[in-house]
Amino acid sequence: LSWTERTLRLIWVIVRIILFLGFLYLFVCALSFLSSAFRLVGGIAAGKVLNNHELLNNPIAALMVGVLVTVLVQSSSTSTSIVVALVGSGLLDVGPAIPVIMGANIGTSVTNTIVAIGQFQNKNQFRRAFGGATVHDMFNWLSVLVLLPLELATHYLQIVSGKIVKPISSAEDFEIELLKAITDPFTKWVIQIDKK
């Protein structure tokens, strides 16, 4: 490569890194907006309804809710982000959220199967795409078939997440505000919640 081509390539790499960091920042800010929106729109009453609702207290129904939401939005990342924002805003407990997130992983199976079916024009390409989708589907289904009964019997994910968060939440003088310190200037400019 010539000196000009190397310089252009280096500039392009730097631009991509800056874009990646910028989009990551916007994603974290979007999660903060989502959490704030759930607090504003839902409030405490919605949190009580979600926590005490029979649908989410039944793990199989919660699993199906996760599948349905993921199929509707066609993105497990979106549905998982919604659940994380609900838990982060205090509107949903960790226990009912675990089967919903497992359902979101199963919901991706529908998405990849739809994408694989879209390759039907070329027989060989369709076979490869559908084979890959099937492997992904089996991994998701088998993971849930093993981990969900284990979670229901032992609540290991809920216990582990509680043990991870407990030292952080129990330290009175120590708060992790790294992401808030980075995102607050932008998120406070867009929306502020009155705690009262």
Coordinates of N, CA and C in Angstrom, one line a residue:
L1 N 0.8 -1.2 0.0 CA 0.0 0.0 0.0 C 0.9 1.2 0.0
S2 N 0.4 2.2 -0.7 CA 1.1 3.5 -0.7 C 0.9 4.2 0.6
W3 N 1.6 5.3 0.8 CA 1.5 6.1 2.1 C 0.1 6.7 2.2
T4 N -0.4 7.1 1.1 CA -1.8 7.7 1.1 C -2.8 6.6 1.5
E5 N -2.7 5.5 0.9 CA -3.6 4.4 1.2 C -3.6 3.9 2.6
R6 N -2.3 3.9 3.2 CA -2.2 3.5 4.6 C -2.8 4.6 5.5
T7 N -2.6 5.8 5.1 CA -3.2 6.9 5.9 C -4.7 6.8 5.9
L8 N -5.2 6.6 4.7 CA -6.7 6.5 4.6 C -7.2 5.3 5.4
R9 N -6.5 4.2 5.3 CA -7.0 3.0 6.0 C -6.9 3.3 7.6
L10 N -5.9 4.0 8.0 CA -5.8 4.3 9.5 C -6.9 5.2 9.9
I11 N -7.2 6.2 9.1 CA -8.3 7.1 9.4 C -9.6 6.4 9.4
W12 N -9.8 5.5 8.5 CA -11.0 4.7 8.4 C -11.2 3.8 9.7
V13 N -10.1 3.2 10.2 CA -10.1 2.4 11.4 C -10.4 3.3 12.6
I14 N -9.8 4.5 12.7 CA -10.1 5.4 13.8 C -11.6 5.9 13.7
V15 N -12.1 6.2 12.6 CA -13.5 6.6 12.4 C -14.4 5.4 12.9
R16 N -14.1 4.2 12.5 CA -15.0 3.1 12.9 C -14.9 2.9 14.4
I17 N -13.8 3.0 15.1 CA -13.7 2.9 16.5 C -14.5 4.0 17.2
I18 N -14.4 5.2 16.7 CA -15.2 6.3 17.2 C -16.7 6.1 17.1
L19 N -17.1 5.6 15.9 CA -18.5 5.3 15.7 C -19.0 4.2 16.6
F20 N -18.1 3.1 16.8 CA -18.5 2.1 17.7 C -18.7 2.6 19.1
L21 N -17.8 3.4 19.6 CA -17.9 3.9 20.9 C -19.1 4.9 21.1
G22 N -19.4 5.6 20.0 CA -20.5 6.5 20.0 C -21.8 5.8 20.0
F23 N -21.9 4.7 19.2 CA -23.2 3.9 19.2 C -23.3 3.1 20.5
L24 N -22.2 2.7 21.1 CA -22.3 2.0 22.4 C -22.8 3.0 23.5
Y25 N -22.3 4.2 23.4 CA -22.8 5.3 24.3 C -24.3 5.5 24.2
L26 N -24.7 5.6 22.9 CA -26.2 5.8 22.6 C -27.0 4.6 23.1
F27 N -26.5 3.4 23.0 CA -27.2 2.2 23.5 C -27.4 2.3 25.0
V28 N -26.3 2.6 25.7 CA -26.4 2.7 27.2 C -27.4 3.8 27.6
C29 N -27.3 4.9 26.8 CA -28.3 6.1 27.1 C -29.7 5.6 26.8
A30 N -29.9 4.8 25.8 CA -31.2 4.4 25.4 C -31.8 3.5 26.5
L31 N -30.9 2.6 27.1 CA -31.4 1.8 28.2 C -31.8 2.7 29.4
S32 N -31.1 3.7 29.7 CA -31.4 4.7 30.7 C -32.7 5.3 30.4
F33 N -33.0 5.7 29.2 CA -34.2 6.3 28.8 C -35.4 5.4 29.0
L34 N -35.1 4.1 28.6 CA -36.1 3.1 28.7 C -36.5 2.9 30.2
S35 N -35.5 2.8 31.0 CA -35.8 2.7 32.5 C -36.6 3.9 33.0
S36 N -36.2 5.1 32.6 CA -36.9 6.3 33.0 C -38.3 6.3 32.5
A37 N -38.5 5.9 31.3 CA -39.8 5.8 30.7 C -40.7 4.9 31.4
F38 N -40.2 3.7 31.8 CA -41.0 2.8 32.6 C -41.4 3.3 33.9
R39 N -40.5 4.1 34.5 CA -40.8 4.7 35.8 C -41.9 5.8 35.6
L40 N -41.8 6.6 34.6 CA -42.7 7.6 34.4 C -44.1 7.1 34.0
V41 N -44.1 6.2 33.0 CA -45.4 5.8 32.5 C -46.1 4.8 33.5
G42 N -45.2 3.9 34.0 CA -45.8 2.8 34.8 C -46.0 3.2 36.3
G43 N -44.9 3.7 36.8 CA -45.0 4.1 38.2 C -45.0 2.9 39.1
I44 N -45.3 3.1 40.4 CA -45.2 2.0 41.4 C -46.4 1.1 41.1
A45 N -47.6 1.6 40.7 CA -48.7 0.7 40.5 C -48.5 -0.4 39.5
A46 N -47.8 0.0 38.4 CA -47.5 -0.9 37.3 C -46.5 -2.0 37.8
G47 N -45.6 -1.5 38.6 CA -44.6 -2.5 39.2 C -45.3 -3.5 40.1
K48 N -46.3 -3.1 40.9 CA -47.0 -4.0 41.7 C -47.8 -5.0 40.8
V49 N -48.4 -4.5 39.8 CA -49.2 -5.3 38.9 C -48.3 -6.4 38.2
L50 N -47.1 -5.9 37.7 CA -46.2 -6.9 37.1 C -45.6 -7.9 38.1
N51 N -45.3 -7.5 39.3 CA -44.7 -8.4 40.2 C -45.8 -9.4 40.7
N52 N -47.0 -9.0 40.8 CA -48.0 -9.9 41.4 C -48.9 -10.5 40.4
H53 N -48.6 -10.3 39.1 CA -49.4 -10.9 38.0 C -49.2 -12.4 37.9
E54 N -50.2 -13.1 37.8 CA -50.2 -14.6 37.7 C -49.4 -15.0 36.5
L55 N -49.5 -14.2 35.4 CA -48.8 -14.6 34.2 C -47.3 -14.7 34.4
L56 N -46.7 -13.7 35.0 CA -45.2 -13.7 35.2 C -44.8 -14.6 36.4
N57 N -45.7 -14.9 37.3 CA -45.4 -15.8 38.4 C -45.4 -17.2 38.0
N58 N -46.0 -17.5 36.9 CA -45.9 -18.9 36.3 C -44.7 -18.9 35.3
P59 N -43.7 -19.7 35.7 CA -42.5 -19.6 34.8 C -42.7 -20.0 33.4
I60 N -43.6 -21.0 33.1 CA -43.8 -21.4 31.7 C -44.5 -20.3 31.0
A61 N -45.5 -19.6 31.6 CA -46.1 -18.5 31.0 C -45.1 -17.3 30.8
A62 N -44.3 -17.1 31.7 CA -43.3 -16.0 31.6 C -42.3 -16.4 30.4
L63 N -42.0 -17.6 30.3 CA -41.1 -18.1 29.2 C -41.8 -17.8 27.8
M64 N -43.1 -18.1 27.8 CA -43.9 -17.8 26.5 C -44.0 -16.3 26.3
V65 N -44.1 -15.5 27.3 CA -44.1 -14.1 27.1 C -42.9 -13.6 26.5
G66 N -41.7 -14.2 27.0 CA -40.4 -13.8 26.4 C -40.4 -14.2 24.9
V67 N -40.9 -15.4 24.6 CA -40.9 -15.9 23.2 C -41.8 -14.9 22.3
L68 N -43.0 -14.6 22.8 CA -43.9 -13.8 22.1 C -43.4 -12.4 21.8
V69 N -42.8 -11.8 22.9 CA -42.3 -10.4 22.7 C -41.1 -10.4 21.7
T70 N -40.3 -11.4 21.8 CA -39.1 -11.5 20.8 C -39.6 -11.7 19.4
V71 N -40.6 -12.6 19.3 CA -41.2 -12.8 17.9 C -41.8 -11.5 17.4
L72 N -42.5 -10.8 18.2 CA -43.1 -9.5 17.8 C -42.1 -8.5 17.4
V73 N -41.1 -8.3 18.2 CA -40.1 -7.2 17.9 C -39.0 -7.7 17.0
Q74 N -38.9 -9.0 16.8 CA -37.9 -9.7 15.9 C -36.5 -9.4 16.4
S75 N -36.3 -9.2 17.7 CA -35.0 -9.0 18.3 C -34.9 -9.4 19.7
S76 N -34.1 -10.4 20.0 CA -33.9 -10.8 21.4 C -33.2 -9.7 22.2
S77 N -32.4 -8.9 21.6 CA -31.7 -7.9 22.3 C -32.7 -6.8 22.7
T78 N -33.6 -6.5 21.9 CA -34.6 -5.5 22.3 C -35.5 -6.0 23.5
S79 N -36.0 -7.2 23.4 CA -36.8 -7.8 24.5 C -36.0 -7.9 25.7
T80 N -34.8 -8.4 25.6 CA -33.9 -8.5 26.8 C -33.6 -7.1 27.4
S81 N -33.4 -6.1 26.6 CA -33.2 -4.8 27.1 C -34.4 -4.2 27.8
I82 N -35.6 -4.6 27.3 CA -36.8 -4.1 28.0 C -36.9 -4.8 29.4
V83 N -36.6 -6.1 29.4 CA -36.7 -6.8 30.7 C -35.6 -6.2 31.7
V84 N -34.4 -6.0 31.2 CA -33.4 -5.4 32.0 C -33.8 -4.0 32.5
A85 N -34.4 -3.2 31.7 CA -34.8 -1.9 32.1 C -36.0 -2.0 33.1
L86 N -36.9 -3.0 33.0 CA -37.9 -3.1 34.0 C -37.3 -3.5 35.3
V87 N -36.4 -4.4 35.3 CA -35.7 -4.8 36.6 C -34.9 -3.7 37.1
G88 N -34.2 -3.0 36.3 CA -33.4 -1.8 36.8 C -34.3 -0.7 37.3
S89 N -35.5 -0.5 36.8 CA -36.3 0.5 37.3 C -37.1 0.1 38.5
G90 N -37.0 -1.2 38.9 CA -37.7 -1.7 40.1 C -39.1 -2.1 39.8
L91 N -39.5 -2.2 38.6 CA -40.9 -2.6 38.3 C -41.1 -4.1 38.1
L92 N -40.0 -4.8 38.1 CA -40.0 -6.3 38.0 C -38.9 -6.8 38.8
D93 N -39.2 -7.9 39.5 CA -38.2 -8.6 40.3 C -37.3 -9.5 39.4
V94 N -36.2 -9.9 39.9 CA -35.3 -10.7 39.1 C -35.9 -12.1 38.8
G95 N -36.6 -12.7 39.8 CA -37.1 -14.0 39.7 C -38.0 -14.2 38.5
P96 N -39.1 -13.4 38.3 CA -39.9 -13.6 37.1 C -39.2 -13.2 35.8
A97 N -38.2 -12.4 35.9 CA -37.5 -11.9 34.7 C -36.6 -13.0 34.1
I98 N -36.2 -14.0 34.9 CA -35.3 -15.0 34.3 C -36.0 -15.8 33.3
P99 N -37.2 -16.4 33.5 CA -37.8 -17.1 32.4 C -38.2 -16.3 31.2
V100 N -38.5 -15.0 31.4 CA -38.8 -14.1 30.3 C -37.5 -14.0 29.4
I101 N -36.4 -13.9 30.0 CA -35.1 -13.7 29.2 C -34.8 -15.1 28.5
M102 N -35.1 -16.2 29.2 CA -34.9 -17.5 28.5 C -35.8 -17.6 27.4
G103 N -37.0 -17.1 27.5 CA -38.0 -17.1 26.4 C -37.5 -16.3 25.2
A104 N -36.8 -15.2 25.5 CA -36.3 -14.3 24.5 C -35.3 -15.1 23.7
N105 N -34.5 -15.9 24.3 CA -33.5 -16.7 23.6 C -34.2 -17.7 22.7
I106 N -35.3 -18.3 23.1 CA -36.1 -19.2 22.3 C -36.7 -18.4 21.1
G107 N -37.1 -17.2 21.4 CA -37.8 -16.4 20.3 C -36.9 -16.1 19.2
T108 N -35.6 -16.1 19.4 CA -34.6 -15.9 18.3 C -34.7 -17.1 17.3
S109 N -35.1 -18.2 17.8 CA -35.2 -19.4 17.0 C -36.2 -19.1 15.8
V110 N -37.3 -18.4 16.1 CA -38.3 -18.1 15.1 C -37.7 -17.2 14.1
T111 N -36.9 -16.2 14.6 CA -36.3 -15.2 13.7 C -35.3 -15.9 12.7
N112 N -34.4 -16.7 13.2 CA -33.4 -17.4 12.3 C -34.1 -18.4 11.4
T113 N -35.2 -19.0 11.8 CA -35.9 -19.9 10.9 C -36.5 -19.1 9.7
I114 N -37.1 -17.9 10.1 CA -37.7 -17.1 9.0 C -36.6 -16.6 8.0
V115 N -35.4 -16.3 8.5 CA -34.3 -15.9 7.7 C -33.8 -17.1 6.8
A116 N -33.8 -18.2 7.4 CA -33.4 -19.4 6.6 C -34.4 -19.8 5.5
I117 N -35.6 -19.6 5.8 CA -36.7 -19.9 4.8 C -36.6 -18.9 3.7
G118 N -36.1 -17.7 4.0 CA -35.9 -16.7 2.9 C -34.9 -17.1 1.9
Q119 N -34.1 -18.2 2.1 CA -33.1 -18.6 1.2 C -33.6 -19.7 0.3
F120 N -34.9 -19.9 0.1 CA -35.4 -21.1 -0.6 C -35.1 -21.1 -2.1
Q121 N -34.6 -19.9 -2.7 CA -34.4 -19.9 -4.1 C -33.3 -20.8 -4.5
N122 N -32.2 -20.9 -3.7 CA -31.1 -21.7 -4.0 C -31.1 -22.9 -3.0
K123 N -31.2 -24.1 -3.6 CA -31.4 -25.3 -2.8 C -30.3 -25.6 -1.9
N124 N -29.0 -25.5 -2.3 CA -27.9 -25.7 -1.4 C -27.7 -24.6 -0.4
Q125 N -28.0 -23.4 -0.7 CA -27.9 -22.3 0.3 C -29.0 -22.5 1.3
F126 N -30.2 -22.9 0.9 CA -31.3 -23.1 1.8 C -30.9 -24.3 2.8
R127 N -30.3 -25.3 2.3 CA -30.0 -26.4 3.2 C -29.0 -26.0 4.2
R128 N -28.0 -25.2 3.8 CA -27.0 -24.7 4.8 C -27.6 -23.8 5.8
A129 N -28.4 -22.8 5.3 CA -29.1 -21.9 6.2 C -30.0 -22.5 7.2
F130 N -30.8 -23.5 6.7 CA -31.8 -24.2 7.5 C -31.0 -25.1 8.5
G131 N -29.9 -25.7 8.1 CA -29.1 -26.5 9.0 C -28.5 -25.6 10.1
G132 N -28.0 -24.5 9.8 CA -27.5 -23.6 10.8 C -28.5 -23.1 11.7
A133 N -29.7 -22.8 11.2 CA -30.8 -22.3 12.0 C -31.3 -23.4 13.0
T134 N -31.3 -24.6 12.5 CA -31.7 -25.8 13.3 C -30.7 -26.0 14.5
V135 N -29.4 -25.9 14.2 CA -28.4 -26.0 15.2 C -28.6 -25.0 16.3
H136 N -28.8 -23.7 15.9 CA -29.1 -22.6 16.8 C -30.4 -22.9 17.6
D137 N -31.4 -23.3 16.9 CA -32.7 -23.6 17.6 C -32.5 -24.7 18.7
M138 N -31.8 -25.8 18.3 CA -31.6 -26.9 19.3 C -30.8 -26.4 20.5
F139 N -29.8 -25.6 20.2 CA -29.0 -25.1 21.4 C -29.9 -24.3 22.3
N140 N -30.7 -23.4 21.8 CA -31.6 -22.6 22.6 C -32.6 -23.4 23.4
W141 N -33.2 -24.3 22.7 CA -34.2 -25.2 23.3 C -33.6 -26.1 24.4
L142 N -32.5 -26.7 24.1 CA -31.9 -27.6 25.0 C -31.3 -26.8 26.2
S143 N -30.8 -25.6 26.0 CA -30.4 -24.8 27.1 C -31.5 -24.5 28.1
V144 N -32.7 -24.1 27.5 CA -33.8 -23.8 28.3 C -34.4 -25.1 29.0
L145 N -34.4 -26.2 28.3 CA -34.9 -27.4 28.9 C -34.0 -27.9 30.0
V146 N -32.7 -27.6 30.0 CA -31.8 -27.9 31.1 C -31.9 -26.9 32.2
L147 N -31.7 -25.6 31.8 CA -31.5 -24.5 32.8 C -32.8 -24.1 33.5
L148 N -33.9 -24.1 32.8 CA -35.2 -23.6 33.5 C -35.6 -24.6 34.6
P149 N -35.7 -25.9 34.4 CA -36.0 -26.7 35.6 C -35.0 -26.6 36.7
L150 N -33.7 -26.5 36.4 CA -32.7 -26.3 37.4 C -32.9 -25.0 38.1
E151 N -33.3 -23.9 37.4 CA -33.6 -22.6 38.1 C -34.8 -22.8 39.0
L152 N -35.8 -23.5 38.5 CA -37.1 -23.6 39.3 C -36.8 -24.4 40.5
A153 N -36.0 -25.4 40.4 CA -35.7 -26.3 41.6 C -34.8 -25.6 42.6
T154 N -33.8 -24.8 42.1 CA -32.8 -24.3 43.1 C -32.7 -22.8 43.1
H155 N -33.3 -22.1 42.2 CA -33.2 -20.6 42.1 C -31.8 -20.1 42.0
Y156 N -30.9 -20.9 41.4 CA -29.5 -20.6 41.4 C -29.2 -19.3 40.7
L157 N -29.8 -19.0 39.6 CA -29.6 -17.7 38.9 C -30.0 -16.5 39.8
Q158 N -31.1 -16.6 40.4 CA -31.6 -15.6 41.3 C -30.6 -15.4 42.5
I159 N -30.2 -16.5 43.0 CA -29.2 -16.4 44.2 C -27.9 -15.8 43.7
V160 N -27.4 -16.3 42.6 CA -26.1 -15.8 42.1 C -26.2 -14.3 41.8
S161 N -27.2 -13.9 41.2 CA -27.4 -12.5 40.8 C -27.5 -11.6 42.1
G162 N -28.2 -12.2 43.1 CA -28.3 -11.5 44.4 C -27.0 -11.4 45.1
K163 N -26.2 -12.4 45.0 CA -24.9 -12.4 45.7 C -23.9 -11.4 44.9
I164 N -24.1 -11.3 43.6 CA -23.2 -10.4 42.9 C -23.6 -8.9 43.2
V165 N -24.9 -8.6 43.3 CA -25.4 -7.3 43.6 C -25.3 -6.9 45.0
K166 N -25.4 -7.8 46.0 CA -25.4 -7.5 47.4 C -24.2 -6.7 47.9
P167 N -23.0 -7.0 47.6 CA -21.9 -6.2 48.0 C -21.9 -4.8 47.5
I168 N -22.4 -4.6 46.3 CA -22.5 -3.3 45.7 C -23.6 -2.5 46.4
S169 N -24.8 -3.1 46.6 CA -25.9 -2.4 47.2 C -25.8 -2.2 48.7
S170 N -25.0 -3.1 49.4 CA -24.9 -3.0 50.8 C -23.8 -2.0 51.3
A171 N -22.9 -1.6 50.4 CA -21.9 -0.6 50.7 C -22.6 0.7 50.7
E172 N -22.7 1.3 51.9 CA -23.4 2.6 52.1 C -22.6 3.8 51.4
D173 N -21.3 3.8 51.6 CA -20.6 4.9 51.2 C -20.0 4.7 49.8
F174 N -20.2 3.5 49.2 CA -19.6 3.1 47.9 C -20.7 2.9 46.9
E175 N -20.8 3.7 45.9 CA -21.7 3.6 44.8 C -21.0 3.5 43.5
I176 N -21.4 2.6 42.7 CA -20.8 2.5 41.3 C -21.7 3.5 40.4
E177 N -21.1 4.5 40.1 CA -21.7 5.5 39.3 C -21.0 5.8 38.0
L178 N -20.2 4.8 37.5 CA -19.4 5.0 36.3 C -20.2 5.3 35.1
L179 N -21.2 4.4 34.8 CA -22.1 4.6 33.7 C -22.9 5.8 33.8
K180 N -23.4 6.1 35.1 CA -24.3 7.3 35.3 C -23.4 8.5 35.1
A181 N -22.2 8.5 35.5 CA -21.3 9.7 35.4 C -21.1 10.0 33.9
I182 N -21.0 8.9 33.1 CA -20.8 9.1 31.7 C -22.1 9.5 30.9
T183 N -23.2 8.9 31.3 CA -24.4 9.1 30.5 C -25.3 10.2 31.1
D184 N -25.1 10.6 32.4 CA -26.0 11.6 33.0 C -26.0 12.9 32.2
P185 N -24.9 13.5 31.8 CA -25.0 14.8 31.1 C -26.0 14.7 29.9
F186 N -26.0 13.6 29.2 CA -26.9 13.6 28.0 C -28.3 13.2 28.4
T187 N -28.5 12.2 29.3 CA -29.8 11.7 29.7 C -30.5 12.8 30.5
K188 N -29.8 13.5 31.4 CA -30.5 14.5 32.2 C -30.9 15.7 31.3
W189 N -30.2 15.9 30.2 CA -30.6 17.0 29.3 C -31.9 16.6 28.6
V190 N -32.1 15.3 28.3 CA -33.3 14.8 27.6 C -34.5 14.7 28.5
I191 N -34.3 14.0 29.7 CA -35.4 13.7 30.6 C -34.9 13.6 32.0
Q192 N -35.7 14.2 32.9 CA -35.4 14.1 34.4 C -36.7 13.6 35.1
I193 N -36.5 12.7 36.0 CA -37.6 12.2 36.8 C -37.6 12.9 38.2
D194 N -38.8 13.4 38.6 CA -39.0 13.9 39.9 C -39.3 12.7 40.8
K195 N -38.4 12.4 41.8 CA -38.6 11.2 42.6 C -39.9 11.2 43.4
K196 N -40.5 12.4 43.6 CA -41.7 12.4 44.4 C -42.9 12.1 43.5

